[in-house]
JSON list of C-alpha atoms in Angstrom, two decimals:
[
{"chain": "A", "resi": 181, "resn": "MET", "atom": "CA", "xyz": [134.84, 380.49, 183.01]},
{"chain": "A", "resi": 182, "resn": "TYR", "atom": "CA", "xyz": [132.56, 377.50, 183.55]},
{"chain": "A", "resi": 183, "resn": "PHE", "atom": "CA", "xyz": [130.49, 376.84, 186.66]},
{"chain": "A", "resi": 184, "resn": "PRO", "atom": "CA", "xyz": [128.98, 373.37, 187.01]},
{"chain": "A", "resi": 185, "resn": "LYS", "atom": "CA", "xyz": [125.21, 373.41, 187.27]},
{"chain": "A", "resi": 186, "resn": "PRO", "atom": "CA", "xyz": [125.24, 371.90, 190.81]},
{"chain": "A", "resi": 187, "resn": "THR", "atom": "CA", "xyz": [127.37, 374.85, 191.96]},
{"chain": "A", "resi": 188, "resn": "VAL", "atom": "CA", "xyz": [124.83, 377.28, 190.57]},
{"chain": "A", "resi": 189, "resn": "LEU", "atom": "CA", "xyz": [121.98, 375.36, 192.22]},
{"chain": "A", "resi": 190, "resn": "ILE", "atom": "CA", "xyz": [123.74, 375.31, 195.59]},
{"chain": "A", "resi": 191, "resn": "ALA", "atom": "CA", "xyz": [124.24, 379.07, 195.40]},
{"chain": "A", "resi": 192, "resn": "VAL", "atom": "CA", "xyz": [120.56, 379.53, 194.60]},
{"chain": "A", "resi": 193, "resn": "LEU", "atom": "CA", "xyz": [119.42, 377.34, 197.46]},
{"chain": "A", "resi": 194, "resn": "TRP", "atom": "CA", "xyz": [121.75, 379.14, 199.88]},
{"chain": "A", "resi": 195, "resn": "ALA", "atom": "CA", "xyz": [119.78, 382.37, 199.54]},
{"chain": "A", "resi": 196, "resn": "SER", "atom": "CA", "xyz": [117.34, 382.86, 202.39]},
{"chain": "A", "resi": 197, "resn": "GLN", "atom": "CA", "xyz": [114.54, 385.19, 203.42]},
{"chain": "A", "resi": 198, "resn": "VAL", "atom": "CA", "xyz": [115.13, 388.90, 203.87]},
{"chain": "A", "resi": 199, "resn": "PHE", "atom": "CA", "xyz": [113.78, 390.86, 206.82]},
{"chain": "A", "resi": 200, "resn": "ALA", "atom": "CA", "xyz": [113.13, 394.54, 207.42]},
{"chain": "A", "resi": 201, "resn": "ALA", "atom": "CA", "xyz": [116.08, 396.82, 207.71]},
{"chain": "A", "resi": 202, "resn": "PRO", "atom": "CA", "xyz": [116.37, 397.95, 211.34]},
{"chain": "A", "resi": 203, "resn": "SER", "atom": "CA", "xyz": [117.23, 401.64, 210.95]},
{"chain": "A", "resi": 204, "resn": "PRO", "atom": "CA", "xyz": [117.24, 404.43, 208.37]},
{"chain": "A", "resi": 205, "resn": "ASP", "atom": "CA", "xyz": [121.04, 404.30, 208.08]},
{"chain": "A", "resi": 206, "resn": "LYS", "atom": "CA", "xyz": [121.07, 400.53, 207.66]},
{"chain": "A", "resi": 207, "resn": "THR", "atom": "CA", "xyz": [118.20, 400.76, 205.18]},
{"chain": "A", "resi": 208, "resn": "ASN", "atom": "CA", "xyz": [120.16, 403.28, 203.11]},
{"chain": "A", "resi": 209, "resn": "GLN", "atom": "CA", "xyz": [123.18, 400.96, 203.19]},
{"chain": "A", "resi": 210, "resn": "ASP", "atom": "CA", "xyz": [120.98, 398.08, 202.05]},
{"chain": "A", "resi": 211, "resn": "PHE", "atom": "CA", "xyz": [119.59, 400.13, 199.18]},
{"chain": "A", "resi": 212, "resn": "GLN", "atom": "CA", "xyz": [123.13, 401.14, 198.20]},
{"chain": "A", "resi": 213, "resn": "GLN", "atom": "CA", "xyz": [124.29, 397.52, 198.24]},
{"chain": "A", "resi": 214, "resn": "LEU", "atom": "CA", "xyz": [121.33, 396.44, 196.08]},
{"chain": "A", "resi": 215, "resn": "SER", "atom": "CA", "xyz": [122.03, 399.32, 193.69]},
{"chain": "A", "resi": 216, "resn": "GLU", "atom": "CA", "xyz": [125.66, 398.29, 193.28]},
{"chain": "A", "resi": 217, "resn": "LEU", "atom": "CA", "xyz": [124.76, 394.64, 192.73]},
{"chain": "A", "resi": 218, "resn": "ARG", "atom": "CA", "xyz": [122.08, 395.61, 190.21]},
{"chain": "A", "resi": 219, "resn": "ALA", "atom": "CA", "xyz": [124.58, 397.80, 188.36]},
{"chain": "A", "resi": 220, "resn": "ASP", "atom": "CA", "xyz": [126.97, 394.84, 188.16]},
{"chain": "A", "resi": 221, "resn": "VAL", "atom": "CA", "xyz": [124.25, 392.68, 186.58]},
{"chain": "A", "resi": 222, "resn": "GLU", "atom": "CA", "xyz": [123.32, 395.41, 184.10]},
{"chain": "A", "resi": 223, "resn": "SER", "atom": "CA", "xyz": [127.00, 395.90, 183.22]},
{"chain": "A", "resi": 224, "resn": "ALA", "atom": "CA", "xyz": [127.39, 392.18, 182.49]},
{"chain": "A", "resi": 225, "resn": "ILE", "atom": "CA", "xyz": [124.21, 392.21, 180.38]},
{"chain": "A", "resi": 226, "resn": "GLN", "atom": "CA", "xyz": [125.51, 395.23, 178.44]},
{"chain": "A", "resi": 227, "resn": "GLU", "atom": "CA", "xyz": [128.83, 393.44, 177.88]},
{"chain": "A", "resi": 228, "resn": "LEU", "atom": "CA", "xyz": [126.94, 390.38, 176.61]},
{"chain": "A", "resi": 229, "resn": "SER", "atom": "CA", "xyz": [124.88, 392.55, 174.27]},
{"chain": "A", "resi": 230, "resn": "SER", "atom": "CA", "xyz": [127.88, 394.43, 172.92]},
{"chain": "A", "resi": 231, "resn": "HIS", "atom": "CA", "xyz": [129.53, 391.12, 171.98]},
{"chain": "A", "resi": 232, "resn": "GLY", "atom": "CA", "xyz": [126.54, 389.81, 170.06]},
{"chain": "A", "resi": 233, "resn": "ASP", "atom": "CA", "xyz": [125.36, 387.50, 172.84]},
{"chain": "A", "resi": 234, "resn": "ASP", "atom": "CA", "xyz": [128.60, 385.50, 172.62]},
{"chain": "A", "resi": 235, "resn": "SER", "atom": "CA", "xyz": [128.37, 382.53, 174.98]},
{"chain": "A", "resi": 236, "resn": "SER", "atom": "CA", "xyz": [131.63, 383.42, 176.74]},
{"chain": "A", "resi": 237, "resn": "PHE", "atom": "CA", "xyz": [129.87, 386.48, 178.17]},
{"chain": "A", "resi": 238, "resn": "VAL", "atom": "CA", "xyz": [126.89, 384.52, 179.57]},
{"chain": "A", "resi": 239, "resn": "THR", "atom": "CA", "xyz": [128.57, 383.22, 182.72]},
{"chain": "A", "resi": 240, "resn": "PRO", "atom": "CA", "xyz": [129.29, 386.72, 184.13]},
{"chain": "A", "resi": 241, "resn": "VAL", "atom": "CA", "xyz": [125.59, 387.60, 183.74]},
{"chain": "A", "resi": 242, "resn": "VAL", "atom": "CA", "xyz": [124.51, 384.48, 185.63]},
{"chain": "A", "resi": 243, "resn": "THR", "atom": "CA", "xyz": [127.15, 384.81, 188.36]},
{"chain": "A", "resi": 244, "resn": "ARG", "atom": "CA", "xyz": [126.46, 388.50, 188.93]},
{"chain": "A", "resi": 245, "resn": "PHE", "atom": "CA", "xyz": [122.75, 387.77, 189.19]},
{"chain": "A", "resi": 246, "resn": "LEU", "atom": "CA", "xyz": [123.61, 385.09, 191.76]},
{"chain": "A", "resi": 247, "resn": "ASP", "atom": "CA", "xyz": [125.71, 387.71, 193.56]},
{"chain": "A", "resi": 248, "resn": "LEU", "atom": "CA", "xyz": [122.63, 389.94, 193.69]},
{"chain": "A", "resi": 249, "resn": "VAL", "atom": "CA", "xyz": [120.48, 387.15, 195.14]},
{"chain": "A", "resi": 250, "resn": "ASN", "atom": "CA", "xyz": [123.22, 386.29, 197.64]},
{"chain": "A", "resi": 251, "resn": "GLY", "atom": "CA", "xyz": [123.48, 389.98, 198.52]},
{"chain": "A", "resi": 252, "resn": "LEU", "atom": "CA", "xyz": [119.84, 389.87, 199.54]},
{"chain": "A", "resi": 253, "resn": "ALA", "atom": "CA", "xyz": [120.67, 386.91, 201.79]},
{"chain": "A", "resi": 254, "resn": "GLU", "atom": "CA", "xyz": [123.57, 388.85, 203.32]},
{"chain": "A", "resi": 255, "resn": "ILE", "atom": "CA", "xyz": [121.24, 391.75, 204.05]},
{"chain": "A", "resi": 256, "resn": "ASN", "atom": "CA", "xyz": [119.00, 389.25, 205.81]},
{"chain": "A", "resi": 257, "resn": "GLN", "atom": "CA", "xyz": [121.82, 387.90, 207.92]},
{"chain": "A", "resi": 258, "resn": "ALA", "atom": "CA", "xyz": [122.96, 391.39, 208.89]},
{"chain": "A", "resi": 259, "resn": "ASN", "atom": "CA", "xyz": [119.44, 392.48, 209.82]},
{"chain": "A", "resi": 260, "resn": "GLU", "atom": "CA", "xyz": [118.43, 389.38, 211.80]},
{"chain": "A", "resi": 261, "resn": "SER", "atom": "CA", "xyz": [120.21, 390.39, 214.98]},
{"chain": "A", "resi": 262, "resn": "ALA", "atom": "CA", "xyz": [119.95, 394.17, 214.61]},
{"chain": "A", "resi": 263, "resn": "ASN", "atom": "CA", "xyz": [117.63, 396.23, 216.78]},
{"chain": "A", "resi": 264, "resn": "GLU", "atom": "CA", "xyz": [114.78, 397.98, 215.01]},
{"chain": "A", "resi": 265, "resn": "ALA", "atom": "CA", "xyz": [114.52, 401.77, 215.13]},
{"chain": "A", "resi": 266, "resn": "ASP", "atom": "CA", "xyz": [111.69, 404.15, 214.33]},
{"chain": "A", "resi": 267, "resn": "PHE", "atom": "CA", "xyz": [111.83, 406.14, 211.12]},
{"chain": "A", "resi": 268, "resn": "SER", "atom": "CA", "xyz": [111.23, 409.88, 211.44]},
{"chain": "A", "resi": 269, "resn": "VAL", "atom": "CA", "xyz": [108.98, 411.62, 208.92]},
{"chain": "A", "resi": 270, "resn": "ASP", "atom": "CA", "xyz": [112.06, 412.95, 207.08]},
{"chain": "A", "resi": 271, "resn": "ASP", "atom": "CA", "xyz": [113.57, 409.46, 207.05]},
{"chain": "A", "resi": 272, "resn": "GLN", "atom": "CA", "xyz": [110.32, 408.04, 205.73]},
{"chain": "A", "resi": 273, "resn": "ASN", "atom": "CA", "xyz": [110.14, 410.58, 202.90]},
{"chain": "A", "resi": 274, "resn": "ALA", "atom": "CA", "xyz": [113.75, 409.99, 201.87]},
{"chain": "A", "resi": 275, "resn": "LEU", "atom": "CA", "xyz": [113.43, 406.22, 202.09]},
{"chain": "A", "resi": 276, "resn": "CYS", "atom": "CA", "xyz": [110.19, 406.28, 200.14]},
{"chain": "A", "resi": 277, "resn": "GLU", "atom": "CA", "xyz": [112.06, 407.88, 197.23]},
{"chain": "A", "resi": 278, "resn": "ARG", "atom": "CA", "xyz": [114.83, 405.25, 197.51]},
{"chain": "A", "resi": 279, "resn": "LEU", "atom": "CA", "xyz": [112.20, 402.52, 197.58]},
{"chain": "A", "resi": 280, "resn": "LYS", "atom": "CA", "xyz": [110.59, 403.85, 194.40]},
{"chain": "A", "resi": 281, "resn": "ARG", "atom": "CA", "xyz": [113.95, 404.17, 192.63]},
{"chain": "A", "resi": 282, "resn": "THR", "atom": "CA", "xyz": [114.90, 400.67, 193.73]},
{"chain": "A", "resi": 283, "resn": "ARG", "atom": "CA", "xyz": [111.66, 399.19, 192.42]},
{"chain": "A", "resi": 284, "resn": "PHE", "atom": "CA", "xyz": [112.16, 401.02, 189.12]},
{"chain": "A", "resi": 285, "resn": "SER", "atom": "CA", "xyz": [115.81, 400.00, 188.69]},
{"chain": "A", "resi": 286, "resn": "GLN", "atom": "CA", "xyz": [115.23, 396.39, 189.79]},
{"chain": "A", "resi": 287, "resn": "ALA", "atom": "CA", "xyz": [112.36, 396.13, 187.28]},
{"chain": "A", "resi": 288, "resn": "LYS", "atom": "CA", "xyz": [114.65, 397.43, 184.53]},
{"chain": "A", "resi": 289, "resn": "MET", "atom": "CA", "xyz": [117.42, 394.98, 185.47]},
{"chain": "A", "resi": 290, "resn": "ILE", "atom": "CA", "xyz": [115.16, 391.92, 185.64]},
{"chain": "A", "resi": 291, "resn": "SER", "atom": "CA", "xyz": [113.62, 392.89, 182.28]},
{"chain": "A", "resi": 292, "resn": "LEU", "atom": "CA", "xyz": [117.09, 393.07, 180.74]},
{"chain": "A", "resi": 293, "resn": "LEU", "atom": "CA", "xyz": [117.87, 389.66, 182.21]},
{"chain": "A", "resi": 294, "resn": "GLY", "atom": "CA", "xyz": [114.64, 388.29, 180.74]},
{"chain": "A", "resi": 295, "resn": "ASN", "atom": "CA", "xyz": [115.55, 389.71, 177.34]},
{"chain": "A", "resi": 296, "resn": "LYS", "atom": "CA", "xyz": [118.77, 387.67, 177.36]},
{"chain": "A", "resi": 297, "resn": "ASN", "atom": "CA", "xyz": [116.97, 384.37, 177.88]},
{"chain": "A", "resi": 298, "resn": "LYS", "atom": "CA", "xyz": [117.98, 382.93, 174.49]},
{"chain": "A", "resi": 299, "resn": "ALA", "atom": "CA", "xyz": [121.69, 383.44, 175.12]},
{"chain": "A", "resi": 300, "resn": "ILE", "atom": "CA", "xyz": [121.51, 382.25, 178.74]},
{"chain": "A", "resi": 301, "resn": "THR", "atom": "CA", "xyz": [119.26, 379.26, 177.99]},
{"chain": "A", "resi": 302, "resn": "GLY", "atom": "CA", "xyz": [121.39, 378.36, 174.97]},
{"chain": "A", "resi": 303, "resn": "PHE", "atom": "CA", "xyz": [124.41, 378.11, 177.25]},
{"chain": "A", "resi": 304, "resn": "GLY", "atom": "CA", "xyz": [122.58, 375.68, 179.53]},
{"chain": "A", "resi": 305, "resn": "PHE", "atom": "CA", "xyz": [121.75, 378.01, 182.41]},
{"chain": "A", "resi": 306, "resn": "GLY", "atom": "CA", "xyz": [118.01, 378.33, 181.72]},
{"chain": "A", "resi": 307, "resn": "PRO", "atom": "CA", "xyz": [116.59, 376.16, 184.53]},
{"chain": "A", "resi": 308, "resn": "ALA", "atom": "CA", "xyz": [119.18, 377.36, 187.06]},
{"chain": "A", "resi": 309, "resn": "THR", "atom": "CA", "xyz": [118.42, 380.96, 186.14]},
{"chain": "A", "resi": 310, "resn": "GLY", "atom": "CA", "xyz": [114.71, 380.18, 186.50]},
{"chain": "A", "resi": 311, "resn": "ARG", "atom": "CA", "xyz": [115.29, 378.90, 190.03]},
{"chain": "A", "resi": 312, "resn": "THR", "atom": "CA", "xyz": [117.40, 381.98, 190.80]},
{"chain": "A", "resi": 313, "resn": "VAL", "atom": "CA", "xyz": [114.64, 384.26, 189.50]},
{"chain": "A", "resi": 314, "resn": "GLU", "atom": "CA", "xyz": [112.19, 382.47, 191.84]},
{"chain": "A", "resi": 315, "resn": "VAL", "atom": "CA", "xyz": [114.47, 383.10, 194.85]},
{"chain": "A", "resi": 316, "resn": "TYR", "atom": "CA", "xyz": [115.02, 386.69, 193.73]},
{"chain": "A", "resi": 317, "resn": "ASP", "atom": "CA", "xyz": [111.26, 387.18, 193.39]},
{"chain": "A", "resi": 318, "resn": "ARG", "atom": "CA", "xyz": [110.61, 386.00, 196.92]},
{"chain": "A", "resi": 319, "resn": "ASP", "atom": "CA", "xyz": [113.50, 387.89, 198.51]},
{"chain": "A", "resi": 320, "resn": "ILE", "atom": "CA", "xyz": [113.20, 391.23, 196.72]},
{"chain": "A", "resi": 321, "resn": "LYS", "atom": "CA", "xyz": [109.46, 391.41, 197.35]},
{"chain": "A", "resi": 322, "resn": "GLN", "atom": "CA", "xyz": [109.88, 390.53, 200.99]},
{"chain": "A", "resi": 323, "resn": "PHE", "atom": "CA", "xyz": [112.66, 393.06, 201.51]},
{"chain": "A", "resi": 324, "resn": "LEU", "atom": "CA", "xyz": [110.86, 395.90, 199.71]},
{"chain": "A", "resi": 325, "resn": "ASP", "atom": "CA", "xyz": [107.51, 395.10, 201.35]},
{"chain": "A", "resi": 326, "resn": "GLU", "atom": "CA", "xyz": [109.11, 395.08, 204.80]},
{"chain": "A", "resi": 327, "resn": "VAL", "atom": "CA", "xyz": [110.71, 398.47, 204.17]},
{"chain": "A", "resi": 328, "resn": "ASP", "atom": "CA", "xyz": [107.43, 399.75, 202.70]},
{"chain": "A", "resi": 329, "resn": "SER", "atom": "CA", "xyz": [105.56, 398.60, 205.82]},
{"chain": "A", "resi": 330, "resn": "ARG", "atom": "CA", "xyz": [107.65, 401.04, 207.89]},
{"chain": "A", "resi": 331, "resn": "LEU", "atom": "CA", "xyz": [106.69, 403.98, 205.69]},
{"chain": "A", "resi": 332, "resn": "ASN", "atom": "CA", "xyz": [103.38, 405.83, 205.89]},
{"chain": "A", "resi": 333, "resn": "ASP", "atom": "CA", "xyz": [102.31, 405.83, 202.25]},
{"chain": "A", "resi": 334, "resn": "CYS", "atom": "CA", "xyz": [104.87, 404.85, 199.66]},
{"chain": "A", "resi": 335, "resn": "GLY", "atom": "CA", "xyz": [102.71, 403.36, 196.96]},
{"chain": "A", "resi": 336, "resn": "ASP", "atom": "CA", "xyz": [103.68, 403.75, 193.33]},
{"chain": "A", "resi": 337, "resn": "ASP", "atom": "CA", "xyz": [103.29, 402.17, 189.92]},
{"chain": "A", "resi": 338, "resn": "TYR", "atom": "CA", "xyz": [106.82, 400.78, 190.08]},
{"chain": "A", "resi": 339, "resn": "LYS", "atom": "CA", "xyz": [105.69, 398.01, 192.41]},
{"chain": "A", "resi": 340, "resn": "GLU", "atom": "CA", "xyz": [103.39, 396.63, 189.71]},
{"chain": "A", "resi": 341, "resn": "ARG", "atom": "CA", "xyz": [106.10, 397.17, 187.09]},
{"chain": "A", "resi": 342, "resn": "LEU", "atom": "CA", "xyz": [108.59, 395.16, 189.16]},
{"chain": "A", "resi": 343, "resn": "GLU", "atom": "CA", "xyz": [106.06, 392.36, 189.71]},
{"chain": "A", "resi": 344, "resn": "SER", "atom": "CA", "xyz": [105.27, 392.29, 185.99]},
{"chain": "A", "resi": 345, "resn": "SER", "atom": "CA", "xyz": [108.96, 392.22, 185.04]},
{"chain": "A", "resi": 346, "resn": "ILE", "atom": "CA", "xyz": [109.64, 389.35, 187.44]},
{"chain": "A", "resi": 347, "resn": "LYS", "atom": "CA", "xyz": [106.64, 387.40, 186.11]},
{"chain": "A", "resi": 348, "resn": "THR", "atom": "CA", "xyz": [107.89, 387.87, 182.55]},
{"chain": "A", "resi": 349, "resn": "ALA", "atom": "CA", "xyz": [111.40, 386.73, 183.50]},
{"chain": "A", "resi": 350, "resn": "LYS", "atom": "CA", "xyz": [109.99, 383.66, 185.26]},
{"chain": "A", "resi": 351, "resn": "ASN", "atom": "CA", "xyz": [108.08, 382.78, 182.09]},
{"chain": "A", "resi": 352, "resn": "LYS", "atom": "CA", "xyz": [111.25, 383.12, 180.02]},
{"chain": "A", "resi": 353, "resn": "TYR", "atom": "CA", "xyz": [113.27, 380.85, 182.32]},
{"chain": "A", "resi": 354, "resn": "PRO", "atom": "CA", "xyz": [111.12, 377.83, 183.12]},
{"chain": "A", "resi": 355, "resn": "THR", "atom": "CA", "xyz": [112.61, 375.51, 185.71]},
{"chain": "A", "resi": 356, "resn": "ASP", "atom": "CA", "xyz": [112.93, 371.76, 185.13]},
{"chain": "A", "resi": 357, "resn": "ARG", "atom": "CA", "xyz": [109.84, 371.22, 187.31]},
{"chain": "A", "resi": 358, "resn": "GLU", "atom": "CA", "xyz": [107.79, 373.63, 185.18]},
{"chain": "A", "resi": 359, "resn": "ARG", "atom": "CA", "xyz": [109.01, 371.99, 181.96]},
{"chain": "A", "resi": 360, "resn": "ALA", "atom": "CA", "xyz": [107.99, 368.58, 183.26]},
{"chain": "A", "resi": 361, "resn": "ALA", "atom": "CA", "xyz": [104.52, 369.88, 184.16]},
{"chain": "A", "resi": 362, "resn": "SER", "atom": "CA", "xyz": [103.89, 371.22, 180.65]}
]
């Protein structure tokens, strides 16, 4: 299946900012949605790996990553008009664990995506993937930071791991603008 590069770019530009989840239940739903989308990306990456990085398996990786970025935008749209609710101490503790697991699993997924840069770039999706990683970087950080701001103390090493993994992926997928600057 072939997607023209303008289609990929339009999908990337469609993604918008993500805001705080309004309630513990909605936050859990958001984490579940992100988990499912991440699992789809990892499944596509595994499929690509098991077929020796065959180019016919590149498009599903790129489109599922776009689905993940668009999922973040959908979370934003759903949360824009929702009323905010306070998180109880029990909610905060449970959500803190979900936040840590999400940071860990998102870092793993984006690292796997970065490791497939030769196959993806070789198929012509390098700059588009770079732009998608930039949107993902902005949106995932904003979403996780907003959730974290509602929790008392949910710091962990996974935040730095996620940031490092995103930075590495950005370096592996330079955008056209970055290529022109170098």
